[in-house]
């Protein structure tokens, strides 16, 4: 009997059930599924090892070297260095690494830029605005009015002329660009000029594309007029779950920092920081190769899905320039049914509203959103994307029994067990500690 099975037998049943479910999750999601959730990724074994440090027990309110607690001398070094590393990756920026998520980063920036009753112009929800950009989420909680920018279906992008006119007439406190459904870069320069002309700031939510920005395969919004970049650190940027705020404006950085703490974080979950530092250094050395393969894989998957008979959005524009591919499965029963069928075959995706869906289609929207960043980290290339497209066809078009496709998916996945674009150092013995094997 292996260590794990013996340990489970000696534990109370309620605990062994939870730990067994955790072990099964690990095996299933890391070894047996094709994960195409566009907002997820995996850290390297080195980053995972760094994540499991004593810092996860400690407190360090405040900023490095100016704390409200004793015992932080090494935490200060890590936080100071990782902020600088992230700033370098963004072409020179001041970076606050304390937000514990992208939503908290947005909350702090929105609060620093606007008071209750002010207005914000944001992308439309169906075209990918994150929930924190909306009246249902953070904007609503801060009582800032949400005003949606017009979207142009032909360019699959913000309608620049109409958005500029809207900003001129609304005179918001800030404008948000960046999205969660995101195929082509938003017009940062034009919208920044319009925002600045009415005294508004431009906030760019780069959560989905941070890894592509630092890998130089997506425009850095700070180079094109955005005043501040918010992001999570675990989507295309393959770090621990968490958030950052970056800006080149020293005075804005100070104003935002005074809101981050004490208004939106007290302690900031310190164990993220060494893992974020490892990921930042990995991205410094391997980020361009990784980001390059991500965008190649996304394009290859889009083209392959189109040739397998799927309606892939963005065809006139080359399908995608990001890590995402979007398909319309309305005629195949809708996004809800399609996502569940794919899960039966161990292919994990999420259903998604499309820009032309009515907002109340949220339970069964037309679309599926696919992201290739995690499978790229596991070493997949363009040919593998073509195999994945065949699995999609078998499940959703040919209606092959998903259990039969699942067997093929599990077999296919066996070739991809090592995280790429990282150093050849593996303190976890190929994930054994994490997998609890
Ligand atoms: N809602 C997440 C997503 O895009 O999947 C981001 O927080």
GROMACS .gro file of C-alpha atoms and ligand atoms in nm:
model
  444
    1UNK     CA    1   0.000   0.000   0.000
    2UNK     CA    2   0.139   0.344  -0.088
    3UNK     CA    3   0.191   0.620   0.167
    4UNK     CA    4  -0.117   0.810   0.064
    5UNK     CA    5  -0.361   0.518   0.076
    6UNK     CA    6  -0.225   0.416   0.418
    7UNK     CA    7  -0.255   0.773   0.549
    8UNK     CA    8  -0.615   0.801   0.430
    9UNK     CA    9  -0.710   0.482   0.614
   10UNK     CA   10  -0.579   0.617   0.942
   11UNK     CA   11  -0.767   0.949   0.920
   12UNK     CA   12  -1.126   1.027   1.027
   13UNK     CA   13  -1.369   0.968   0.736
   14UNK     CA   14  -1.469   1.334   0.689
   15UNK     CA   15  -1.103   1.427   0.644
   16UNK     CA   16  -1.011   1.134   0.424
   17UNK     CA   17  -1.303   1.221   0.194
   18UNK     CA   18  -1.181   1.579   0.154
   19UNK     CA   19  -0.819   1.481   0.101
   20UNK     CA   20  -0.913   1.208  -0.143
   21UNK     CA   21  -1.124   1.458  -0.341
   22UNK     CA   22  -0.823   1.693  -0.346
   23UNK     CA   23  -0.595   1.416  -0.471
   24UNK     CA   24  -0.846   1.318  -0.739
   25UNK     CA   25  -0.881   1.681  -0.846
   26UNK     CA   26  -0.505   1.711  -0.881
   27UNK     CA   27  -0.472   1.399  -1.091
   28UNK     CA   28  -0.774   1.477  -1.307
   29UNK     CA   29  -0.699   1.844  -1.379
   30UNK     CA   30  -0.321   1.810  -1.410
   31UNK     CA   31  -0.279   1.478  -1.583
   32UNK     CA   32  -0.600   1.373  -1.755
   33UNK     CA   33  -0.775   1.682  -1.893
   34UNK     CA   34  -0.718   1.929  -2.171
   35UNK     CA   35  -0.766   2.257  -1.986
   36UNK     CA   36  -0.878   2.545  -2.208
   37UNK     CA   37  -1.009   2.783  -1.940
   38UNK     CA   38  -0.870   3.115  -2.064
   39UNK     CA   39  -0.809   3.256  -1.715
   40UNK     CA   40  -0.607   2.969  -1.570
   41UNK     CA   41  -0.252   2.839  -1.588
   42UNK     CA   42  -0.001   2.633  -1.391
   43UNK     CA   43   0.307   2.750  -1.208
   44UNK     CA   44   0.640   2.575  -1.251
   45UNK     CA   45   0.747   2.322  -0.984
   46UNK     CA   46   1.005   2.576  -0.863
   47UNK     CA   47   0.738   2.843  -0.817
   48UNK     CA   48   0.509   2.593  -0.643
   49UNK     CA   49   0.787   2.500  -0.405
   50UNK     CA   50   0.852   2.869  -0.335
   51UNK     CA   51   0.479   2.914  -0.270
   52UNK     CA   52   0.490   2.668   0.020
   53UNK     CA   53   0.702   2.887   0.246
   54UNK     CA   54   0.660   2.997   0.606
   55UNK     CA   55   0.548   3.335   0.470
   56UNK     CA   56   0.201   3.188   0.437
   57UNK     CA   57   0.169   3.217   0.816
   58UNK     CA   58   0.293   3.576   0.853
   59UNK     CA   59   0.169   3.932   0.858
   60UNK     CA   60   0.335   4.233   0.695
   61UNK     CA   61   0.091   4.522   0.668
   62UNK     CA   62   0.231   4.834   0.505
   63UNK     CA   63   0.518   4.858   0.256
   64UNK     CA   64   0.864   4.695   0.256
   65UNK     CA   65   1.092   4.835   0.527
   66UNK     CA   66   0.799   5.040   0.673
   67UNK     CA   67   0.584   4.777   0.842
   68UNK     CA   68   0.341   4.768   1.130
   69UNK     CA   69   0.483   4.431   1.244
   70UNK     CA   70   0.821   4.296   1.341
   71UNK     CA   71   0.971   3.983   1.186
   72UNK     CA   72   0.948   4.092   0.823
   73UNK     CA   73   1.315   4.142   0.728
   74UNK     CA   74   1.315   3.869   0.459
   75UNK     CA   75   0.960   3.940   0.347
   76UNK     CA   76   1.072   4.300   0.285
   77UNK     CA   77   1.352   4.182   0.058
   78UNK     CA   78   1.121   3.954  -0.141
   79UNK     CA   79   0.843   4.212  -0.179
   80UNK     CA   80   1.084   4.489  -0.276
   81UNK     CA   81   1.261   4.271  -0.536
   82UNK     CA   82   0.945   4.124  -0.689
   83UNK     CA   83   0.790   4.471  -0.728
   84UNK     CA   84   1.104   4.583  -0.911
   85UNK     CA   85   1.115   4.268  -1.126
   86UNK     CA   86   0.755   4.317  -1.234
   87UNK     CA   87   0.830   4.684  -1.308
   88UNK     CA   88   1.124   4.585  -1.530
   89UNK     CA   89   0.910   4.332  -1.717
   90UNK     CA   90   0.662   4.610  -1.792
   91UNK     CA   91   0.927   4.831  -1.951
   92UNK     CA   92   0.976   5.043  -1.641
   93UNK     CA   93   0.686   5.091  -1.399
   94UNK     CA   94   0.615   5.128  -1.031
   95UNK     CA   95   0.434   4.814  -0.923
   96UNK     CA   96   0.221   4.743  -0.618
   97UNK     CA   97   0.207   4.366  -0.565
   98UNK     CA   98  -0.021   4.377  -0.261
   99UNK     CA   99  -0.367   4.333  -0.418
  100UNK     CA  100  -0.463   3.972  -0.354
  101UNK     CA  101  -0.658   3.950  -0.683
  102UNK     CA  102  -0.724   4.139  -1.004
  103UNK     CA  103  -1.062   4.243  -0.868
  104UNK     CA  104  -0.899   4.394  -0.557
  105UNK     CA  105  -0.648   4.572  -0.783
  106UNK     CA  106  -0.940   4.719  -0.981
  107UNK     CA  107  -1.125   4.815  -0.663
  108UNK     CA  108  -0.826   5.007  -0.527
  109UNK     CA  109  -0.763   5.189  -0.856
  110UNK     CA  110  -1.130   5.272  -0.914
  111UNK     CA  111  -1.162   5.409  -0.559
  112UNK     CA  112  -0.845   5.617  -0.597
  113UNK     CA  113  -0.977   5.768  -0.922
  114UNK     CA  114  -1.345   5.823  -0.845
  115UNK     CA  115  -1.585   5.907  -0.565
  116UNK     CA  116  -1.936   5.777  -0.515
  117UNK     CA  117  -2.164   5.920  -0.786
  118UNK     CA  118  -1.886   5.963  -1.045
  119UNK     CA  119  -1.897   5.792  -1.385
  120UNK     CA  120  -1.679   5.530  -1.555
  121UNK     CA  121  -1.687   5.431  -1.922
  122UNK     CA  122  -1.617   5.057  -1.966
  123UNK     CA  123  -1.636   4.790  -2.238
  124UNK     CA  124  -1.974   4.617  -2.282
  125UNK     CA  125  -2.036   4.310  -2.065
  126UNK     CA  126  -2.117   4.088  -2.366
  127UNK     CA  127  -1.793   4.200  -2.528
  128UNK     CA  128  -1.588   4.092  -2.229
  129UNK     CA  129  -1.602   4.349  -1.948
  130UNK     CA  130  -1.496   4.178  -1.626
  131UNK     CA  131  -1.761   4.163  -1.353
  132UNK     CA  132  -1.553   4.409  -1.148
  133UNK     CA  133  -1.603   4.669  -1.427
  134UNK     CA  134  -1.980   4.655  -1.378
  135UNK     CA  135  -2.264   4.773  -1.157
  136UNK     CA  136  -2.311   4.411  -1.046
  137UNK     CA  137  -1.953   4.400  -0.915
  138UNK     CA  138  -1.691   4.646  -0.793
  139UNK     CA  139  -1.821   4.958  -0.971
  140UNK     CA  140  -2.160   4.897  -0.810
  141UNK     CA  141  -2.006   4.843  -0.465
  142UNK     CA  142  -1.819   5.174  -0.500
  143UNK     CA  143  -2.139   5.345  -0.634
  144UNK     CA  144  -1.964   5.454  -0.952
  145UNK     CA  145  -2.195   5.469  -1.254
  146UNK     CA  146  -2.119   5.214  -1.531
  147UNK     CA  147  -2.152   5.348  -1.886
  148UNK     CA  148  -2.079   5.103  -2.168
  149UNK     CA  149  -1.873   5.187  -2.475
  150UNK     CA  150  -2.018   5.096  -2.816
  151UNK     CA  151  -1.872   4.783  -2.978
  152UNK     CA  152  -1.822   4.724  -3.349
  153UNK     CA  153  -1.892   4.368  -3.460
  154UNK     CA  154  -1.696   4.398  -3.788
  155UNK     CA  155  -1.367   4.486  -3.620
  156UNK     CA  156  -1.462   4.280  -3.311
  157UNK     CA  157  -1.345   4.576  -3.109
  158UNK     CA  158  -1.444   4.899  -2.936
  159UNK     CA  159  -1.607   5.138  -3.186
  160UNK     CA  160  -1.345   5.413  -3.158
  161UNK     CA  161  -1.538   5.705  -3.312
  162UNK     CA  162  -1.851   5.642  -3.107
  163UNK     CA  163  -1.649   5.573  -2.789
  164UNK     CA  164  -1.458   5.901  -2.828
  165UNK     CA  165  -1.787   6.094  -2.865
  166UNK     CA  166  -1.930   5.913  -2.562
  167UNK     CA  167  -1.627   6.003  -2.348
  168UNK     CA  168  -1.650   6.367  -2.462
  169UNK     CA  169  -2.014   6.391  -2.359
  170UNK     CA  170  -2.007   6.181  -2.037
  171UNK     CA  171  -1.680   6.324  -1.898
  172UNK     CA  172  -1.614   6.022  -1.675
  173UNK     CA  173  -1.356   6.007  -1.395
  174UNK     CA  174  -1.193   5.714  -1.570
  175UNK     CA  175  -1.223   5.484  -1.870
  176UNK     CA  176  -1.145   5.110  -1.862
  177UNK     CA  177  -1.002   4.901  -2.147
  178UNK     CA  178  -0.899   4.535  -2.147
  179UNK     CA  179  -1.143   4.246  -2.123
  180UNK     CA  180  -1.205   3.883  -2.036
  181UNK     CA  181  -1.328   3.793  -2.386
  182UNK     CA  182  -1.037   3.929  -2.580
  183UNK     CA  183  -0.925   3.843  -2.933
  184UNK     CA  184  -0.775   4.170  -3.062
  185UNK     CA  185  -0.598   4.459  -2.883
  186UNK     CA  186  -0.818   4.752  -2.781
  187UNK     CA  187  -0.744   5.100  -2.928
  188UNK     CA  188  -0.548   5.227  -2.628
  189UNK     CA  189  -0.390   5.535  -2.790
  190UNK     CA  190  -0.714   5.679  -2.928
  191UNK     CA  191  -0.914   5.616  -2.611
  192UNK     CA  192  -0.632   5.750  -2.389
  193UNK     CA  193  -0.631   6.076  -2.587
  194UNK     CA  194  -1.008   6.110  -2.554
  195UNK     CA  195  -0.995   6.033  -2.181
  196UNK     CA  196  -0.713   6.276  -2.115
  197UNK     CA  197  -0.890   6.551  -2.311
  198UNK     CA  198  -1.171   6.549  -2.051
  199UNK     CA  199  -0.939   6.503  -1.751
  200UNK     CA  200  -1.013   6.131  -1.712
  201UNK     CA  201  -0.759   5.855  -1.650
  202UNK     CA  202  -0.731   5.540  -1.862
  203UNK     CA  203  -0.719   5.215  -1.663
  204UNK     CA  204  -0.615   4.907  -1.858
  205UNK     CA  205  -0.722   4.575  -1.709
  206UNK     CA  206  -0.454   4.348  -1.853
  207UNK     CA  207  -0.541   4.036  -1.651
  208UNK     CA  208  -0.590   3.814  -1.953
  209UNK     CA  209  -0.292   3.934  -2.153
  210UNK     CA  210  -0.024   4.015  -1.893
  211UNK     CA  211   0.189   3.717  -2.001
  212UNK     CA  212   0.162   3.825  -2.364
  213UNK     CA  213   0.255   4.184  -2.274
  214UNK     CA  214   0.569   4.084  -2.085
  215UNK     CA  215   0.645   3.829  -2.359
  216UNK     CA  216   0.623   4.116  -2.612
  217UNK     CA  217   0.340   3.964  -2.817
  218UNK     CA  218   0.078   4.218  -2.709
  219UNK     CA  219   0.107   4.597  -2.692
  220UNK     CA  220   0.211   4.730  -2.353
  221UNK     CA  221  -0.073   4.972  -2.271
  222UNK     CA  222   0.163   5.186  -2.060
  223UNK     CA  223   0.357   5.262  -2.381
  224UNK     CA  224   0.039   5.376  -2.555
  225UNK     CA  225  -0.114   5.617  -2.306
  226UNK     CA  226  -0.277   5.405  -2.034
  227UNK     CA  227  -0.224   5.570  -1.695
  228UNK     CA  228  -0.244   5.253  -1.494
  229UNK     CA  229  -0.241   4.878  -1.559
  230UNK     CA  230  -0.425   4.640  -1.330
  231UNK     CA  231  -0.389   4.266  -1.359
  232UNK     CA  232  -0.414   3.930  -1.199
  233UNK     CA  233  -0.095   3.724  -1.203
  234UNK     CA  234  -0.220   3.378  -1.302
  235UNK     CA  235  -0.372   3.380  -1.651
  236UNK     CA  236  -0.133   3.416  -1.944
  237UNK     CA  237   0.117   3.530  -1.680
  238UNK     CA  238   0.168   3.189  -1.518
  239UNK     CA  239   0.216   3.288  -1.156
  240UNK     CA  240   0.030   3.238  -0.828
  241UNK     CA  241  -0.327   3.369  -0.795
  242UNK     CA  242  -0.303   3.736  -0.702
  243UNK     CA  243  -0.309   4.091  -0.840
  244UNK     CA  244  -0.083   4.383  -0.930
  245UNK     CA  245  -0.115   4.752  -1.010
  246UNK     CA  246   0.145   4.919  -1.236
  247UNK     CA  247   0.191   5.280  -1.338
  248UNK     CA  248   0.467   5.518  -1.447
  249UNK     CA  249   0.305   5.811  -1.263
  250UNK     CA  250   0.470   5.847  -0.922
  251UNK     CA  251   0.198   6.063  -0.773
  252UNK     CA  252  -0.078   5.829  -0.893
  253UNK     CA  253   0.120   5.534  -0.754
  254UNK     CA  254   0.127   5.696  -0.411
  255UNK     CA  255  -0.246   5.781  -0.421
  256UNK     CA  256  -0.336   5.425  -0.520
  257UNK     CA  257  -0.101   5.275  -0.260
  258UNK     CA  258  -0.281   5.468   0.015
  259UNK     CA  259  -0.606   5.302  -0.096
  260UNK     CA  260  -0.468   4.949  -0.140
  261UNK     CA  261  -0.379   4.947   0.228
  262UNK     CA  262  -0.576   5.003   0.447
  263UNK     CA  263  -0.893   5.007   0.233
  264UNK     CA  264  -0.870   4.686   0.029
  265UNK     CA  265  -0.606   4.465   0.188
  266UNK     CA  266  -0.470   4.441   0.538
  267UNK     CA  267  -0.228   4.152   0.514
  268UNK     CA  268  -0.156   4.065   0.154
  269UNK     CA  269  -0.105   3.685   0.149
  270UNK     CA  270   0.272   3.688   0.153
  271UNK     CA  271   0.338   3.337   0.026
  272UNK     CA  272   0.237   3.461  -0.321
  273UNK     CA  273   0.542   3.682  -0.339
  274UNK     CA  274   0.832   3.432  -0.369
  275UNK     CA  275   0.628   3.236  -0.626
  276UNK     CA  276   0.552   3.557  -0.816
  277UNK     CA  277   0.925   3.638  -0.812
  278UNK     CA  278   1.015   3.295  -0.955
  279UNK     CA  279   0.754   3.340  -1.229
  280UNK     CA  280   0.876   3.693  -1.305
  281UNK     CA  281   1.232   3.566  -1.354
  282UNK     CA  282   1.107   3.276  -1.566
  283UNK     CA  283   0.919   3.525  -1.782
  284UNK     CA  284   1.233   3.740  -1.810
  285UNK     CA  285   1.425   3.446  -1.961
  286UNK     CA  286   1.153   3.237  -2.129
  287UNK     CA  287   0.861   3.479  -2.163
  288UNK     CA  288   0.909   3.566  -2.529
  289UNK     CA  289   0.936   3.204  -2.642
  290UNK     CA  290   0.631   3.112  -2.432
  291UNK     CA  291   0.417   3.406  -2.550
  292UNK     CA  292   0.517   3.339  -2.910
  293UNK     CA  293   0.401   2.977  -2.885
  294UNK     CA  294   0.078   3.082  -2.710
  295UNK     CA  295  -0.028   3.309  -2.996
  296UNK     CA  296   0.079   3.051  -3.256
  297UNK     CA  297  -0.121   2.782  -3.077
  298UNK     CA  298  -0.430   3.002  -3.049
  299UNK     CA  299  -0.422   3.075  -3.422
  300UNK     CA  300  -0.363   2.708  -3.504
  301UNK     CA  301  -0.653   2.600  -3.283
  302UNK     CA  302  -0.885   2.860  -3.440
  303UNK     CA  303  -0.794   2.754  -3.794
  304UNK     CA  304  -0.826   2.385  -3.711
  305UNK     CA  305  -1.167   2.432  -3.545
  306UNK     CA  306  -1.286   2.626  -3.851
  307UNK     CA  307  -1.174   2.347  -4.083
  308UNK     CA  308  -1.346   2.090  -3.858
  309UNK     CA  309  -1.674   2.277  -3.924
  310UNK     CA  310  -1.705   2.518  -3.627
  311UNK     CA  311  -1.817   2.879  -3.644
  312UNK     CA  312  -1.503   3.054  -3.514
  313UNK     CA  313  -1.533   3.428  -3.444
  314UNK     CA  314  -1.297   3.685  -3.593
  315UNK     CA  315  -1.243   3.500  -3.924
  316UNK     CA  316  -1.201   3.819  -4.132
  317UNK     CA  317  -0.931   3.938  -3.893
  318UNK     CA  318  -0.730   3.614  -3.873
  319UNK     CA  319  -0.937   3.475  -3.580
  320UNK     CA  320  -0.719   3.592  -3.290
  321UNK     CA  321  -0.408   3.777  -3.179
  322UNK     CA  322  -0.435   3.666  -2.815
  323UNK     CA  323  -0.437   3.335  -2.624
  324UNK     CA  324  -0.812   3.303  -2.683
  325UNK     CA  325  -1.030   3.141  -2.945
  326UNK     CA  326  -1.406   3.200  -2.943
  327UNK     CA  327  -1.661   2.973  -3.109
  328UNK     CA  328  -2.035   3.017  -3.158
  329UNK     CA  329  -2.212   2.691  -3.072
  330UNK     CA  330  -2.570   2.822  -3.077
  331UNK     CA  331  -2.663   2.579  -3.355
  332UNK     CA  332  -2.509   2.292  -3.157
  333UNK     CA  333  -2.736   2.350  -2.855
  334UNK     CA  334  -2.566   2.653  -2.698
  335UNK     CA  335  -2.264   2.711  -2.476
  336UNK     CA  336  -2.403   2.548  -2.163
  337UNK     CA  337  -2.475   2.213  -2.324
  338UNK     CA  338  -2.155   2.214  -2.530
  339UNK     CA  339  -1.933   2.292  -2.229
  340UNK     CA  340  -2.093   2.008  -2.031
  341UNK     CA  341  -2.051   1.760  -2.317
  342UNK     CA  342  -1.685   1.856  -2.351
  343UNK     CA  343  -1.631   1.809  -1.978
  344UNK     CA  344  -1.763   1.453  -2.013
  345UNK     CA  345  -1.475   1.404  -2.256
  346UNK     CA  346  -1.226   1.565  -2.011
  347UNK     CA  347  -1.200   1.888  -2.213
  348UNK     CA  348  -1.252   2.183  -1.979
  349UNK     CA  349  -1.387   2.510  -2.127
  350UNK     CA  350  -1.631   2.779  -2.020
  351UNK     CA  351  -1.954   2.894  -2.179
  352UNK     CA  352  -1.946   3.265  -2.266
  353UNK     CA  353  -2.174   3.546  -2.376
  354UNK     CA  354  -2.086   3.671  -2.723
  355UNK     CA  355  -2.103   4.041  -2.817
  356UNK     CA  356  -2.429   3.987  -3.007
  357UNK     CA  357  -2.602   3.783  -2.732
  358UNK     CA  358  -2.876   3.945  -2.522
  359UNK     CA  359  -2.750   4.002  -2.163
  360UNK     CA  360  -3.009   3.759  -2.023
  361UNK     CA  361  -2.858   3.471  -2.226
  362UNK     CA  362  -2.607   3.426  -1.944
  363UNK     CA  363  -2.729   3.076  -1.847
  364UNK     CA  364  -2.705   2.942  -2.201
  365UNK     CA  365  -2.502   3.186  -2.408
  366UNK     CA  366  -2.402   3.125  -2.769
  367UNK     CA  367  -2.032   3.093  -2.712
  368UNK     CA  368  -1.743   2.891  -2.582
  369UNK     CA  369  -1.424   3.075  -2.483
  370UNK     CA  370  -1.104   2.874  -2.518
  371UNK     CA  371  -0.755   2.968  -2.401
  372UNK     CA  372  -0.440   2.780  -2.500
  373UNK     CA  373  -0.192   2.923  -2.245
  374UNK     CA  374  -0.194   2.634  -1.998
  375UNK     CA  375  -0.163   2.364  -2.262
  376UNK     CA  376   0.124   2.564  -2.410
  377UNK     CA  377   0.298   2.554  -2.071
  378UNK     CA  378   0.256   2.176  -2.073
  379UNK     CA  379   0.445   2.170  -2.403
  380UNK     CA  380   0.177   2.157  -2.673
  381UNK     CA  381   0.245   2.296  -3.020
  382UNK     CA  382   0.042   2.363  -3.336
  383UNK     CA  383  -0.001   1.994  -3.430
  384UNK     CA  384  -0.145   1.925  -3.086
  385UNK     CA  385  -0.399   2.204  -3.139
  386UNK     CA  386  -0.514   2.022  -3.452
  387UNK     CA  387  -0.566   1.704  -3.244
  388UNK     CA  388  -0.770   1.903  -2.991
  389UNK     CA  389  -0.989   2.041  -3.273
  390UNK     CA  390  -1.059   1.682  -3.382
  391UNK     CA  391  -1.173   1.594  -3.028
  392UNK     CA  392  -1.410   1.893  -3.040
  393UNK     CA  393  -1.555   1.770  -3.369
  394UNK     CA  394  -1.604   1.417  -3.235
  395UNK     CA  395  -1.790   1.539  -2.925
  396UNK     CA  396  -1.995   1.832  -3.056
  397UNK     CA  397  -2.054   1.759  -3.427
  398UNK     CA  398  -2.022   1.383  -3.472
  399UNK     CA  399  -2.179   1.322  -3.128
  400UNK     CA  400  -1.943   1.034  -3.049
  401UNK     CA  401  -2.000   0.903  -2.695
  402UNK     CA  402  -1.796   1.148  -2.479
  403UNK     CA  403  -1.672   0.856  -2.266
  404UNK     CA  404  -1.501   0.713  -2.577
  405UNK     CA  405  -1.341   1.048  -2.658
  406UNK     CA  406  -1.234   1.079  -2.294
  407UNK     CA  407  -1.023   0.764  -2.327
  408UNK     CA  408  -0.842   0.921  -2.622
  409UNK     CA  409  -0.799   1.251  -2.437
  410UNK     CA  410  -0.643   1.079  -2.135
  411UNK     CA  411  -0.404   0.891  -2.364
  412UNK     CA  412  -0.316   1.210  -2.558
  413UNK     CA  413  -0.253   1.402  -2.233
  414UNK     CA  414   0.007   1.147  -2.117
  415UNK     CA  415   0.265   1.309  -2.345
  416UNK     CA  416   0.238   1.644  -2.164
  417UNK     CA  417   0.341   1.611  -1.800
  418UNK     CA  418   0.625   1.860  -1.772
  419UNK     CA  419   0.589   2.237  -1.735
  420UNK     CA  420   0.790   2.417  -2.007
  421UNK     CA  421   0.942   2.767  -2.026
  422UNK     CA  422   1.107   2.734  -1.686
  423UNK     CA  423   1.445   2.643  -1.533
  424UNK     CA  424   1.553   2.282  -1.519
  425UNK     CA  425   1.513   2.264  -1.140
  426UNK     CA  426   1.240   2.053  -0.989
  427UNK     CA  427   1.217   2.051  -0.610
  428UNK     CA  428   0.882   1.872  -0.630
  429UNK     CA  429   1.005   1.567  -0.818
  430UNK     CA  430   0.784   1.620  -1.117
  431UNK     CA  431   0.483   1.731  -0.920
  432UNK     CA  432   0.474   1.431  -0.683
  433UNK     CA  433   0.427   1.640  -0.369
  434UNK     CA  434   0.146   1.836  -0.526
  435UNK     CA  435  -0.018   1.528  -0.672
  436UNK     CA  436   0.010   1.345  -0.339
  437UNK     CA  437   0.087   1.032  -0.533
  438LIG     N1  438  -1.381   3.584  -1.466
  438LIG     C1  439  -1.245   3.543  -1.491
  438LIG     C2  440  -1.229   3.494  -1.631
  438LIG     O1  441  -1.204   3.569  -1.724
  438LIG     O2  442  -1.243   3.375  -1.647
  438LIG     C3  443  -1.150   3.646  -1.462
  438LIG     O3  444  -1.154   3.683  -1.329
   0.00000   0.00000   0.00000
